[in-house]
CSV table of C-alpha atoms in Angstrom, one decimal:
chain,number,residue,atom,x,y,z
A,15,MET,CA,54.7,19.4,8.8
A,16,PRO,CA,52.5,20.7,6.0
A,17,ASN,CA,53.2,19.3,2.6
A,18,THR,CA,53.8,22.4,0.4
A,19,SER,CA,53.0,20.5,-2.8
A,20,LEU,CA,49.3,20.5,-1.6
A,21,PRO,CA,47.1,23.6,-2.0
A,22,SER,CA,46.9,25.8,1.1
A,23,ILE,CA,43.4,26.2,2.5
A,24,ALA,CA,41.9,29.2,4.3
A,25,ILE,CA,38.9,28.5,6.5
A,26,LEU,CA,37.1,31.8,6.5
A,27,GLY,CA,34.8,32.3,9.4
A,28,GLY,CA,36.6,29.3,10.7
A,29,THR,CA,35.9,29.7,14.4
A,30,GLY,CA,32.4,28.1,14.5
A,31,LYS,CA,31.5,24.4,14.5
A,32,GLU,CA,32.0,23.3,10.9
A,33,GLY,CA,35.2,25.2,10.1
A,34,PRO,CA,37.5,23.8,12.8
A,35,GLY,CA,36.4,20.2,12.1
A,36,LEU,CA,37.3,20.6,8.4
A,37,ALA,CA,40.6,22.3,9.4
A,38,LEU,CA,41.6,19.4,11.6
A,39,ARG,CA,41.0,16.8,9.0
A,40,TRP,CA,43.0,18.6,6.3
A,41,ALA,CA,45.8,19.6,8.7
A,42,SER,CA,46.1,16.0,9.9
A,43,VAL,CA,46.9,14.8,6.3
A,44,GLY,CA,49.4,17.5,5.5
A,45,TYR,CA,47.5,20.5,4.1
A,46,THR,CA,48.6,24.0,5.1
A,47,ILE,CA,45.7,25.6,7.0
A,48,LEU,CA,44.9,29.2,7.8
A,49,ILE,CA,42.1,29.9,10.2
A,50,GLY,CA,40.4,33.2,9.3
A,51,SER,CA,38.1,35.3,11.4
A,52,ARG,CA,36.8,38.9,11.4
A,53,ARG,CA,38.7,39.2,14.7
A,54,LEU,CA,42.3,38.0,14.9
A,55,GLU,CA,42.1,37.0,18.5
A,56,LYS,CA,39.2,34.6,17.8
A,57,ALA,CA,41.2,33.0,15.0
A,58,GLN,CA,44.2,32.7,17.3
A,59,ALA,CA,42.2,31.0,20.0
A,60,THR,CA,40.7,28.5,17.6
A,61,ALA,CA,44.1,27.8,15.9
A,62,ALA,CA,45.7,27.3,19.3
A,63,GLY,CA,43.0,24.8,20.3
A,64,LEU,CA,43.4,22.9,17.0
A,65,ASN,CA,47.2,22.9,17.2
A,66,SER,CA,47.0,21.5,20.7
A,67,MET,CA,44.7,18.7,19.5
A,68,LEU,CA,47.2,17.9,16.7
A,69,ASN,CA,50.2,18.4,19.0
A,70,SER,CA,51.7,20.8,16.4
A,71,ASN,CA,51.9,24.4,15.6
A,72,THR,CA,51.2,24.3,11.8
A,73,ILE,CA,47.7,25.9,11.8
A,74,GLN,CA,48.0,29.6,11.4
A,75,ALA,CA,45.6,32.4,12.5
A,76,MET,CA,44.8,35.5,10.5
A,77,GLU,CA,42.0,37.9,9.8
A,78,ASN,CA,39.7,36.7,7.0
A,79,GLY,CA,41.1,39.1,4.3
A,80,PRO,CA,44.8,38.2,4.6
A,81,ALA,CA,43.9,34.5,5.0
A,82,ALA,CA,41.9,34.6,1.7
A,83,ARG,CA,44.7,36.4,-0.2
A,84,MET,CA,47.4,33.9,1.0
A,85,ALA,CA,45.5,30.7,0.4
A,86,ASP,CA,45.0,28.7,-2.8
A,87,ILE,CA,41.5,27.6,-1.8
A,88,CYS,CA,39.1,29.3,0.5
A,89,VAL,CA,36.3,27.6,2.4
A,90,LEU,CA,33.5,29.8,3.8
A,91,THR,CA,32.0,28.5,7.0
A,92,VAL,CA,30.0,31.4,8.4
A,93,VAL,CA,26.5,31.2,9.8
A,94,GLN,CA,23.7,32.1,7.4
A,95,GLY,CA,23.1,35.5,8.8
A,96,ALA,CA,26.7,36.5,8.1
A,97,HIS,CA,26.9,35.0,4.6
A,98,GLN,CA,26.2,38.0,2.3
A,99,ALA,CA,28.2,40.5,4.4
A,100,ALA,CA,31.2,38.2,4.5
A,101,LEU,CA,31.2,37.8,0.7
A,102,GLU,CA,30.9,41.5,0.1
A,103,SER,CA,33.7,42.3,2.4
A,104,LEU,CA,36.0,39.7,0.9
A,105,LYS,CA,35.2,40.2,-2.7
A,106,ASP,CA,38.6,41.7,-3.6
A,107,ASP,CA,40.6,39.3,-1.5
A,108,LEU,CA,38.9,36.3,-3.2
A,109,GLN,CA,39.6,37.2,-6.9
A,110,GLY,CA,41.4,34.4,-8.7
A,111,LYS,CA,40.6,31.8,-6.0
A,112,ILE,CA,38.3,28.9,-5.6
A,113,LEU,CA,35.7,29.7,-2.9
A,114,VAL,CA,34.0,26.7,-1.4
A,115,ASP,CA,30.6,27.8,0.1
A,116,ALA,CA,29.5,25.5,2.9
A,117,THR,CA,26.5,27.6,3.9
A,118,ALA,CA,23.1,26.0,4.4
A,119,ARG,CA,20.6,28.7,5.0
A,120,VAL,CA,18.3,26.7,7.3
A,121,ASP,CA,17.0,28.3,10.4
A,122,PHE,CA,17.0,25.6,13.1
A,123,ARG,CA,14.0,27.3,14.8
A,124,ASP,CA,12.0,27.2,11.6
A,125,PRO,CA,13.7,24.6,9.5
A,126,ARG,CA,11.9,25.0,6.2
A,127,PRO,CA,13.9,24.5,3.0
A,128,PRO,CA,15.4,27.7,1.6
A,129,ALA,CA,14.2,29.0,-1.8
A,130,PRO,CA,16.5,29.5,-4.8
A,131,PRO,CA,18.9,31.0,-5.5
A,132,SER,CA,21.3,28.7,-3.6
A,133,ALA,CA,23.9,30.2,-1.3
A,134,GLY,CA,26.6,29.3,-3.9
A,135,ARG,CA,24.7,31.1,-6.6
A,136,ILE,CA,24.4,34.2,-4.3
A,137,ALA,CA,28.1,34.0,-3.7
A,138,GLN,CA,28.9,33.7,-7.4
A,139,ASN,CA,26.7,36.7,-8.1
A,140,ILE,CA,28.4,38.8,-5.4
A,141,LEU,CA,32.0,37.8,-6.3
A,142,GLY,CA,31.7,37.9,-10.1
A,143,PRO,CA,33.3,35.6,-12.7
A,144,GLY,CA,36.9,36.0,-11.3
A,145,VAL,CA,36.1,33.6,-8.4
A,146,ARG,CA,35.4,29.9,-9.0
A,147,VAL,CA,32.5,29.1,-6.5
A,148,VAL,CA,31.9,25.6,-5.4
A,149,ALA,CA,29.1,24.6,-3.0
A,150,ALA,CA,30.0,21.7,-0.7
A,151,PHE,CA,30.2,20.4,2.9
A,152,GLN,CA,26.8,22.0,3.8
A,153,ASN,CA,25.7,18.9,5.7
A,154,ALA,CA,29.0,17.6,6.9
A,155,PRO,CA,28.2,16.6,10.5
A,156,ALA,CA,30.3,18.9,12.7
A,157,HIS,CA,30.4,16.4,15.6
A,158,SER,CA,31.8,13.7,13.4
A,159,LEU,CA,34.6,15.7,11.7
A,160,LYS,CA,36.9,15.6,14.8
A,161,LYS,CA,36.7,11.8,15.0
A,162,ASN,CA,39.0,9.3,13.3
A,163,LEU,CA,41.4,11.9,12.0
A,164,GLY,CA,43.4,10.6,9.0
A,165,GLY,CA,40.7,7.9,8.5
A,166,SER,CA,37.4,7.8,6.8
A,167,LEU,CA,34.0,9.1,7.7
A,168,ASN,CA,30.6,7.6,6.8
A,169,THR,CA,29.6,10.9,5.0
A,170,ASP,CA,28.8,11.7,1.4
A,171,VAL,CA,29.6,15.1,0.1
A,172,LEU,CA,27.6,16.5,-2.8
A,173,VAL,CA,29.7,19.0,-4.7
A,174,CYS,CA,27.9,21.5,-7.0
A,175,ALA,CA,29.7,23.9,-9.3
A,176,ASP,CA,29.4,25.4,-12.7
A,177,ASP,CA,33.3,25.0,-13.1
A,178,LEU,CA,34.0,21.3,-13.4
A,179,PRO,CA,37.8,21.5,-12.8
A,180,ALA,CA,37.2,23.5,-9.6
A,181,ALA,CA,34.6,20.9,-8.5
A,182,ASP,CA,37.1,18.1,-9.1
A,183,GLN,CA,39.7,19.9,-6.9
A,184,ILE,CA,37.1,20.0,-4.1
A,185,ILE,CA,36.1,16.4,-4.6
A,186,GLN,CA,39.8,15.6,-4.1
A,187,LEU,CA,39.8,17.7,-0.9
A,188,ALA,CA,36.8,15.9,0.5
A,189,GLN,CA,38.4,12.6,-0.3
A,190,ALA,CA,41.6,13.7,1.4
A,191,ALA,CA,39.5,14.4,4.5
A,192,GLY,CA,38.1,10.9,4.5
A,193,MET,CA,34.7,11.5,2.9
A,194,ARG,CA,33.1,10.1,-0.2
A,195,ALA,CA,32.3,13.0,-2.7
A,196,PHE,CA,30.3,13.2,-5.9
A,197,TYR,CA,29.8,15.9,-8.5
A,198,ALA,CA,26.1,16.7,-8.2
A,199,GLY,CA,25.6,19.3,-10.9
A,200,GLY,CA,25.7,23.1,-11.2
A,201,LEU,CA,25.5,25.7,-8.5
A,202,ASP,CA,21.8,25.9,-8.8
A,203,ASN,CA,21.5,22.3,-7.6
A,204,ALA,CA,23.1,23.3,-4.3
A,205,ILE,CA,19.7,24.6,-3.2
A,206,VAL,CA,18.7,20.9,-2.8
A,207,VAL,CA,21.8,20.1,-0.8
A,208,GLU,CA,21.0,23.1,1.5
A,209,GLY,CA,17.4,21.8,1.8
A,210,LEU,CA,18.6,18.4,2.8
A,211,THR,CA,19.4,19.9,6.2
A,212,SER,CA,15.7,20.3,6.7
A,213,ILE,CA,15.1,16.7,5.8
A,214,LEU,CA,17.9,15.5,8.2
A,215,LEU,CA,16.5,17.6,11.0
A,216,SER,CA,13.1,16.1,10.5
A,217,LEU,CA,14.5,12.5,10.4
A,218,ASN,CA,16.4,13.1,13.6
A,219,GLN,CA,13.4,14.5,15.3
A,220,ARG,CA,11.0,11.8,14.1
A,221,TYR,CA,13.3,8.8,14.8
A,222,GLY,CA,14.9,10.2,18.0
A,223,VAL,CA,18.5,10.1,16.7
A,224,LYS,CA,21.1,12.7,15.9
A,225,THR,CA,22.8,10.7,13.2
A,226,ALA,CA,20.5,10.8,10.1
A,227,SER,CA,22.5,11.0,7.0
A,228,ILE,CA,22.0,10.7,3.2
A,229,GLY,CA,24.2,8.5,1.1
A,230,ILE,CA,24.6,8.1,-2.6
A,231,THR,CA,24.3,4.6,-4.2
A,232,GLY,CA,24.2,3.3,-7.7
A,233,VAL,CA,27.0,5.4,-9.2
A,234,GLU,CA,29.6,2.6,-9.3
A,235,LYS,CA,30.2,1.4,-12.8
B,4,MET,CA,-7.7,-12.0,-5.1
B,5,PRO,CA,-7.7,-8.5,-3.5
B,6,ASN,CA,-7.7,-8.5,0.3
B,7,THR,CA,-10.7,-6.3,1.2
B,8,SER,CA,-9.3,-5.5,4.7
B,9,LEU,CA,-6.6,-3.4,3.0
B,10,PRO,CA,-7.4,0.1,1.8
B,11,SER,CA,-8.2,0.4,-1.9
B,12,ILE,CA,-6.0,2.6,-4.0
B,13,ALA,CA,-6.8,4.7,-7.1
B,14,ILE,CA,-3.8,5.6,-9.3
B,15,LEU,CA,-4.9,8.9,-10.9
B,16,GLY,CA,-3.2,9.6,-14.1
B,17,GLY,CA,-2.2,6.0,-13.8
B,18,THR,CA,-1.3,5.4,-17.5
B,19,GLY,CA,2.2,6.9,-17.5
B,20,LYS,CA,5.5,5.3,-16.3
B,21,GLU,CA,5.3,5.7,-12.5
B,22,GLY,CA,1.7,4.8,-11.9
B,23,PRO,CA,1.6,1.4,-13.5
B,24,GLY,CA,4.7,0.3,-11.6
B,25,LEU,CA,3.2,1.3,-8.2
B,26,ALA,CA,-0.1,-0.4,-9.2
B,27,LEU,CA,1.7,-3.7,-10.0
B,28,ARG,CA,3.5,-3.8,-6.7
B,29,TRP,CA,0.4,-3.1,-4.6
B,30,ALA,CA,-1.8,-5.4,-6.6
B,31,SER,CA,0.7,-8.2,-6.3
B,32,VAL,CA,0.5,-8.1,-2.5
B,33,GLY,CA,-3.3,-7.9,-2.4
B,34,TYR,CA,-4.4,-4.3,-2.6
B,35,THR,CA,-7.5,-3.4,-4.6
B,36,ILE,CA,-6.3,-1.1,-7.4
B,37,LEU,CA,-8.2,1.2,-9.6
B,38,ILE,CA,-6.4,2.7,-12.6
B,39,GLY,CA,-7.7,6.2,-13.4
B,40,SER,CA,-7.3,8.3,-16.5
B,41,ARG,CA,-9.0,11.2,-18.1
B,42,ARG,CA,-10.0,8.8,-20.8
B,43,LEU,CA,-11.5,5.5,-19.9
B,44,GLU,CA,-10.0,3.7,-22.9
B,45,LYS,CA,-6.5,4.6,-21.8
B,46,ALA,CA,-7.2,3.4,-18.3
B,47,GLN,CA,-8.7,0.2,-19.7
B,48,ALA,CA,-5.6,-0.5,-21.9
B,49,THR,CA,-3.2,0.1,-19.0
B,50,ALA,CA,-5.3,-2.1,-16.6
B,51,ALA,CA,-5.5,-4.9,-19.2
B,52,GLY,CA,-1.7,-4.9,-19.6
B,53,LEU,CA,-1.1,-5.0,-15.9
B,54,ASN,CA,-3.7,-7.8,-15.4
B,55,SER,CA,-2.0,-9.7,-18.1
B,56,MET,CA,1.4,-9.4,-16.3
B,57,LEU,CA,-0.2,-10.5,-13.0
B,58,ASN,CA,-2.2,-13.2,-14.7
B,59,SER,CA,-5.4,-11.9,-13.0
B,60,ASN,CA,-8.3,-9.5,-13.7
B,61,THR,CA,-8.3,-7.7,-10.4
B,62,ILE,CA,-7.0,-4.3,-11.5
B,63,GLN,CA,-10.0,-2.1,-12.6
B,64,ALA,CA,-10.1,0.8,-15.0
B,65,MET,CA,-12.1,4.0,-14.5
B,66,GLU,CA,-12.1,7.7,-15.3
B,67,ASN,CA,-10.2,9.7,-12.7
B,68,GLY,CA,-13.2,11.1,-10.9
B,69,PRO,CA,-15.1,7.9,-10.2
B,70,ALA,CA,-11.8,6.2,-9.3
B,71,ALA,CA,-11.1,8.9,-6.7
B,72,ARG,CA,-14.5,8.7,-5.2
B,73,MET,CA,-14.4,4.9,-4.9
B,74,ALA,CA,-10.9,4.5,-3.4
B,75,ASP,CA,-9.7,5.0,0.2
B,76,ILE,CA,-6.4,6.4,-0.9
B,77,CYS,CA,-5.6,8.2,-4.2
B,78,VAL,CA,-2.1,8.5,-5.7
B,79,LEU,CA,-1.6,11.2,-8.3
B,80,THR,CA,1.0,10.3,-10.9
B,81,VAL,CA,0.5,12.9,-13.7
B,82,VAL,CA,3.3,14.7,-15.5
B,83,GLN,CA,4.1,18.1,-14.1
B,84,GLY,CA,2.3,20.0,-16.9
B,85,ALA,CA,-1.0,18.3,-15.9
B,86,HIS,CA,-0.6,18.7,-12.1
B,87,GLN,CA,-2.6,21.8,-11.4
B,88,ALA,CA,-5.4,21.1,-13.9
B,89,ALA,CA,-5.8,17.5,-12.6
B,90,LEU,CA,-6.1,18.7,-9.0
B,91,GLU,CA,-8.7,21.4,-9.8
B,92,SER,CA,-10.8,19.0,-11.8
B,93,LEU,CA,-10.7,16.4,-9.0
B,94,LYS,CA,-11.2,18.6,-6.0
B,95,ASP,CA,-14.7,17.5,-5.3
B,96,ASP,CA,-14.0,13.8,-5.8
B,97,LEU,CA,-11.0,13.9,-3.4
B,98,GLN,CA,-12.7,15.4,-0.4
B,99,GLY,CA,-12.3,13.1,2.6
B,100,LYS,CA,-9.5,11.1,1.0
B,101,ILE,CA,-5.7,10.8,1.4
B,102,LEU,CA,-4.1,12.2,-1.8
B,103,VAL,CA,-0.6,11.1,-2.3
B,104,ASP,CA,1.2,13.5,-4.7
B,105,ALA,CA,4.1,11.9,-6.5
B,106,THR,CA,4.8,14.8,-8.8
B,107,ALA,CA,8.4,16.1,-9.1
B,108,ARG,CA,8.3,19.2,-11.2
B,109,VAL,CA,11.7,18.8,-12.9
B,110,ASP,CA,11.9,19.5,-16.6
B,111,PHE,CA,14.3,16.9,-18.0
B,112,ARG,CA,15.5,19.3,-20.7
B,113,ASP,CA,16.3,22.0,-18.1
B,114,PRO,CA,16.7,20.0,-14.8
B,115,ARG,CA,17.1,22.8,-12.4
B,116,PRO,CA,15.5,22.3,-9.0
B,117,PRO,CA,12.0,23.7,-8.6
B,118,ALA,CA,11.3,26.6,-6.3
B,119,PRO,CA,8.9,26.4,-3.4
B,120,PRO,CA,6.0,25.9,-2.9
B,121,SER,CA,6.3,22.1,-3.2
B,122,ALA,CA,3.9,20.2,-5.5
B,123,GLY,CA,2.3,18.8,-2.3
B,124,ARG,CA,1.8,22.2,-0.9
B,125,ILE,CA,0.2,23.4,-4.2
B,126,ALA,CA,-2.1,20.4,-4.0
B,127,GLN,CA,-3.1,21.1,-0.4
B,128,ASN,CA,-3.8,24.7,-1.3
B,129,ILE,CA,-6.0,23.7,-4.2
B,130,LEU,CA,-7.8,20.9,-2.5
B,131,GLY,CA,-8.4,22.6,0.9
B,132,PRO,CA,-8.3,21.1,4.4
B,133,GLY,CA,-10.8,18.3,3.6
B,134,VAL,CA,-8.1,16.4,1.8
B,135,ARG,CA,-5.1,14.9,3.6
B,136,VAL,CA,-2.1,15.5,1.2
B,137,VAL,CA,1.0,13.4,1.4
B,138,ALA,CA,4.0,13.8,-0.8
B,139,ALA,CA,5.9,10.6,-1.7
B,140,PHE,CA,7.3,8.4,-4.5
B,141,GLN,CA,8.6,11.4,-6.5
B,142,ASN,CA,11.9,9.6,-7.1
B,143,ALA,CA,10.7,6.0,-7.2
B,144,PRO,CA,12.6,4.6,-10.2
B,145,ALA,CA,9.9,3.6,-12.7
B,146,HIS,CA,12.1,0.9,-14.4
B,147,SER,CA,12.7,-0.8,-11.1
B,148,LEU,CA,9.1,-0.9,-9.9
B,149,LYS,CA,8.1,-3.7,-12.2
B,150,LYS,CA,11.0,-6.0,-11.0
B,151,ASN,CA,10.9,-8.4,-8.1
B,152,LEU,CA,7.2,-8.1,-7.5
B,153,GLY,CA,6.3,-9.1,-4.0
B,154,GLY,CA,9.9,-8.7,-2.9
B,155,SER,CA,12.0,-5.7,-1.9
B,156,LEU,CA,13.5,-2.8,-3.8
B,157,ASN,CA,16.7,-1.0,-3.0
B,158,THR,CA,14.8,2.3,-2.8
B,159,ASP,CA,14.2,4.7,0.0
B,160,VAL,CA,11.0,6.8,0.0
B,161,LEU,CA,10.9,10.1,1.8
B,162,VAL,CA,7.3,10.8,3.0
B,163,CYS,CA,6.4,14.4,3.7
B,164,ALA,CA,3.0,15.5,5.2
B,165,ASP,CA,1.6,17.9,7.7
B,166,ASP,CA,-0.8,15.1,8.8
B,167,LEU,CA,1.2,12.5,10.7
B,168,PRO,CA,-1.4,9.7,10.7
B,169,ALA,CA,-1.8,10.0,6.9
B,170,ALA,CA,2.0,9.9,6.5
B,171,ASP,CA,2.1,6.7,8.6
B,172,GLN,CA,-0.5,5.1,6.3
B,173,ILE,CA,1.7,5.9,3.2
B,174,ILE,CA,4.8,4.7,4.9
B,175,GLN,CA,3.0,1.4,5.4
B,176,LEU,CA,2.0,1.4,1.7
B,177,ALA,CA,5.6,2.0,0.6
B,178,GLN,CA,6.8,-0.8,2.9
B,179,ALA,CA,4.0,-3.1,1.5
B,180,ALA,CA,5.4,-2.4,-2.0
B,181,GLY,CA,8.9,-3.5,-0.8
B,182,MET,CA,10.5,-0.1,-0.2
B,183,ARG,CA,12.0,1.4,2.9
B,184,ALA,CA,10.2,4.6,3.8
B,185,PHE,CA,10.8,7.4,6.3
B,186,TYR,CA,8.9,10.4,7.6
B,187,ALA,CA,10.8,13.4,6.3
B,188,GLY,CA,8.9,16.4,7.7
B,189,GLY,CA,6.0,18.6,6.6
B,190,LEU,CA,4.7,19.2,3.1
B,191,ASP,CA,7.1,22.1,2.6
B,192,ASN,CA,10.1,19.7,2.9
B,193,ALA,CA,8.8,17.9,-0.2
B,194,ILE,CA,10.4,20.6,-2.4
B,195,VAL,CA,13.8,19.1,-1.4
B,196,VAL,CA,12.6,15.6,-2.5
B,197,GLU,CA,11.4,17.0,-5.8
B,198,GLY,CA,14.8,18.7,-6.2
B,199,LEU,CA,16.6,15.4,-5.6
B,200,THR,CA,15.5,14.5,-9.1
B,201,SER,CA,17.9,17.2,-10.4
B,202,ILE,CA,20.7,15.8,-8.3
B,203,LEU,CA,20.1,12.2,-9.5
B,204,LEU,CA,20.0,13.3,-13.1
B,205,SER,CA,23.4,15.1,-12.6
B,206,LEU,CA,24.9,12.1,-10.9
B,207,ASN,CA,23.7,9.8,-13.7
B,208,GLN,CA,25.2,12.1,-16.3
B,209,ARG,CA,28.5,12.6,-14.6
B,210,TYR,CA,29.1,9.0,-13.7
B,211,GLY,CA,27.6,7.5,-16.8
B,212,VAL,CA,25.0,5.4,-15.1
B,213,LYS,CA,21.2,5.3,-14.8
B,214,THR,CA,21.0,4.0,-11.3
B,215,ALA,CA,22.0,6.9,-9.0
B,216,SER,CA,19.9,6.8,-5.9
B,217,ILE,CA,19.8,8.4,-2.5
B,218,GLY,CA,19.5,6.4,0.7
B,219,ILE,CA,18.9,7.2,4.3
B,220,THR,CA,21.3,6.0,7.0
B,221,GLY,CA,21.8,6.6,10.7
B,222,VAL,CA,18.1,6.5,11.8
B,223,GLU,CA,18.3,3.0,13.3
B,224,LYS,CA,18.1,3.2,17.0
């Protein structure tokens, strides 16, 4: 059963690879999860699959707009080509919320690092000051998220935001999902985190693996 | 005594913080090192200090141009404001060489990530196809380089280059200096490595340390 003292989370564009993995991890530790999609039937199919994996029926399906309005925290996990249009269509629904932007605008066929502004900065510019934008989870490995539910993952999440209390909430969310998380500066810094995807793809290709990852050291006091 | 079967290395703009540290590590394992500067007297002062630390007289001092012409591999460690002018003045001297660009164009007073093109790409564009540009050592912590000479450092070097054999030579150089090193893609990817400086500064500030570092995992086969 969801723990109603925890914030509820809408995964907007939650029918791809990244969104369902995050949804599973949070649902498995008690968060109320709403899967959002432009099409209700797609959201329903994804939610049904996730509920089946969890042997529950707690994950709900909605269209993106109603999901955004109902949730305390929204996580945007659309593909890069849908990023701007999704934000523009959800601008009204997102007012007053925290919007976590997980978009890394790297084209896998031409994986050069993107130029500023960061996806998070673009989101903030579209949504205006009434939405607290946090950039995070751009590199969370989709294939790992579904493993060891309720346990920990060997993944570090770099959280960028101009709003420190909002960043702290998302650091807590990442930790609840079993990932280490660090505050890595303002929204403009998120362009580096997006670009790390290019580095990881190059490492995977050069070293013949699929598991290259970047970890933070030296911040223990 | 230098091992003359190893490539000789010119550290251009080698009188700052980063250059002398790299020079020490390479000299201590037998590489012939030339310290270059725009002013011979500055190069001489730095070389004298390093020779004193090594209890030797093997590190030589020259002006940048002659140092570049004499060396097999050149490492550029100028501050960002001097980057373009240094490359333009050394263009002729560098033809036929490998030029390692260690520049991270992050202003510590306004540490936002730089926009593409990367410093390495700028260097390649100025120097032309007769110089093999490799971007590396942008984040090597200057205060650590002088410690544990001849031993290993807990630092990962991301090496970006369009020329793979040149990258492999610099990976060997990094390893000879006691650092792990990885090929991280073409010169355009170096913009991400430059931007990591912004992330590390933010981590240091948020967590009250000076030691934040980024390491690569998951590439062991």
